[in-house]
Amino acid sequence: MNENIIYAKGRNGELQLQDNLLRIIRKGTIAVMSQGFKGTKEILIESISSIQFKEPSFLTVGFIKFIFLGSQESKGNLLRDSSDENSVMFTKKHLSE
């Protein structure tokens, strides 16, 4: 099994970056409320075509979203982004952890 290069915990999921793979793991109440019971999603690094990143502010959460061939991209709406299966939301607190 590959070791994690990067591990990050967000509000509605966790990210694990390995050599050739990105895992989005859904755990916790907020993850279930925004994503349902989707479980773990694995994305090959080579298939990622772009990454969108929004810093959290005092009033809003931030997110990181991965776009790849065949993914459905939601645009310009935080509510849609929060339920996007290819994104993880985070707060300023998560950035410091």
Short mmCIF file of C-alpha atoms in Angstrom, two decimals, residues 41-80:
data_model
loop_
_atom_site.label_atom_id
_atom_site.label_comp_id
_atom_site.label_asym_id
_atom_site.label_seq_id
_atom_site.Cartn_x
_atom_site.Cartn_y
_atom_site.Cartn_z
CA LYS A 41 -13.54 8.46 -4.24
CA GLU A 42 -10.23 7.73 -5.95
CA ILE A 43 -8.89 9.91 -8.77
CA LEU A 44 -5.73 9.14 -10.70
CA ILE A 45 -3.35 12.12 -10.58
CA GLU A 46 -2.71 11.89 -14.33
CA SER A 47 -6.42 12.36 -15.06
CA ILE A 48 -6.76 15.66 -13.13
CA SER A 49 -7.05 18.51 -15.64
CA SER A 50 -7.50 21.43 -13.23
CA ILE A 51 -7.81 22.35 -9.58
CA GLN A 52 -9.93 25.19 -8.21
CA PHE A 53 -9.04 26.62 -4.83
CA LYS A 54 -10.89 29.25 -2.80
CA GLU A 55 -9.45 30.56 0.47
CA PRO A 56 -11.87 30.66 3.40
CA SER A 57 -12.76 34.08 4.73
CA PHE A 58 -14.20 35.29 8.00
CA LEU A 59 -17.74 34.71 6.70
CA THR A 60 -17.39 31.88 4.16
CA VAL A 61 -15.79 28.47 3.90
CA GLY A 62 -13.14 27.72 1.32
CA PHE A 63 -12.88 24.72 -0.95
CA ILE A 64 -10.59 22.74 -3.18
CA LYS A 65 -12.16 21.16 -6.25
CA PHE A 66 -10.62 18.66 -8.66
CA ILE A 67 -11.74 18.56 -12.29
CA PHE A 68 -10.89 15.62 -14.51
CA LEU A 69 -12.05 14.00 -17.72
CA GLY A 70 -15.64 12.86 -17.26
CA SER A 71 -16.34 14.85 -14.09
CA GLN A 72 -19.33 17.15 -13.78
CA GLU A 73 -18.20 20.68 -12.99
CA SER A 74 -20.47 22.91 -10.91
CA LYS A 75 -19.86 26.60 -11.45
CA GLY A 76 -20.08 29.68 -9.29
CA ASN A 77 -22.39 28.62 -6.49
CA LEU A 78 -21.15 27.77 -2.99
CA LEU A 79 -24.22 25.64 -2.30
CA ARG A 80 -23.53 23.55 -5.41
#
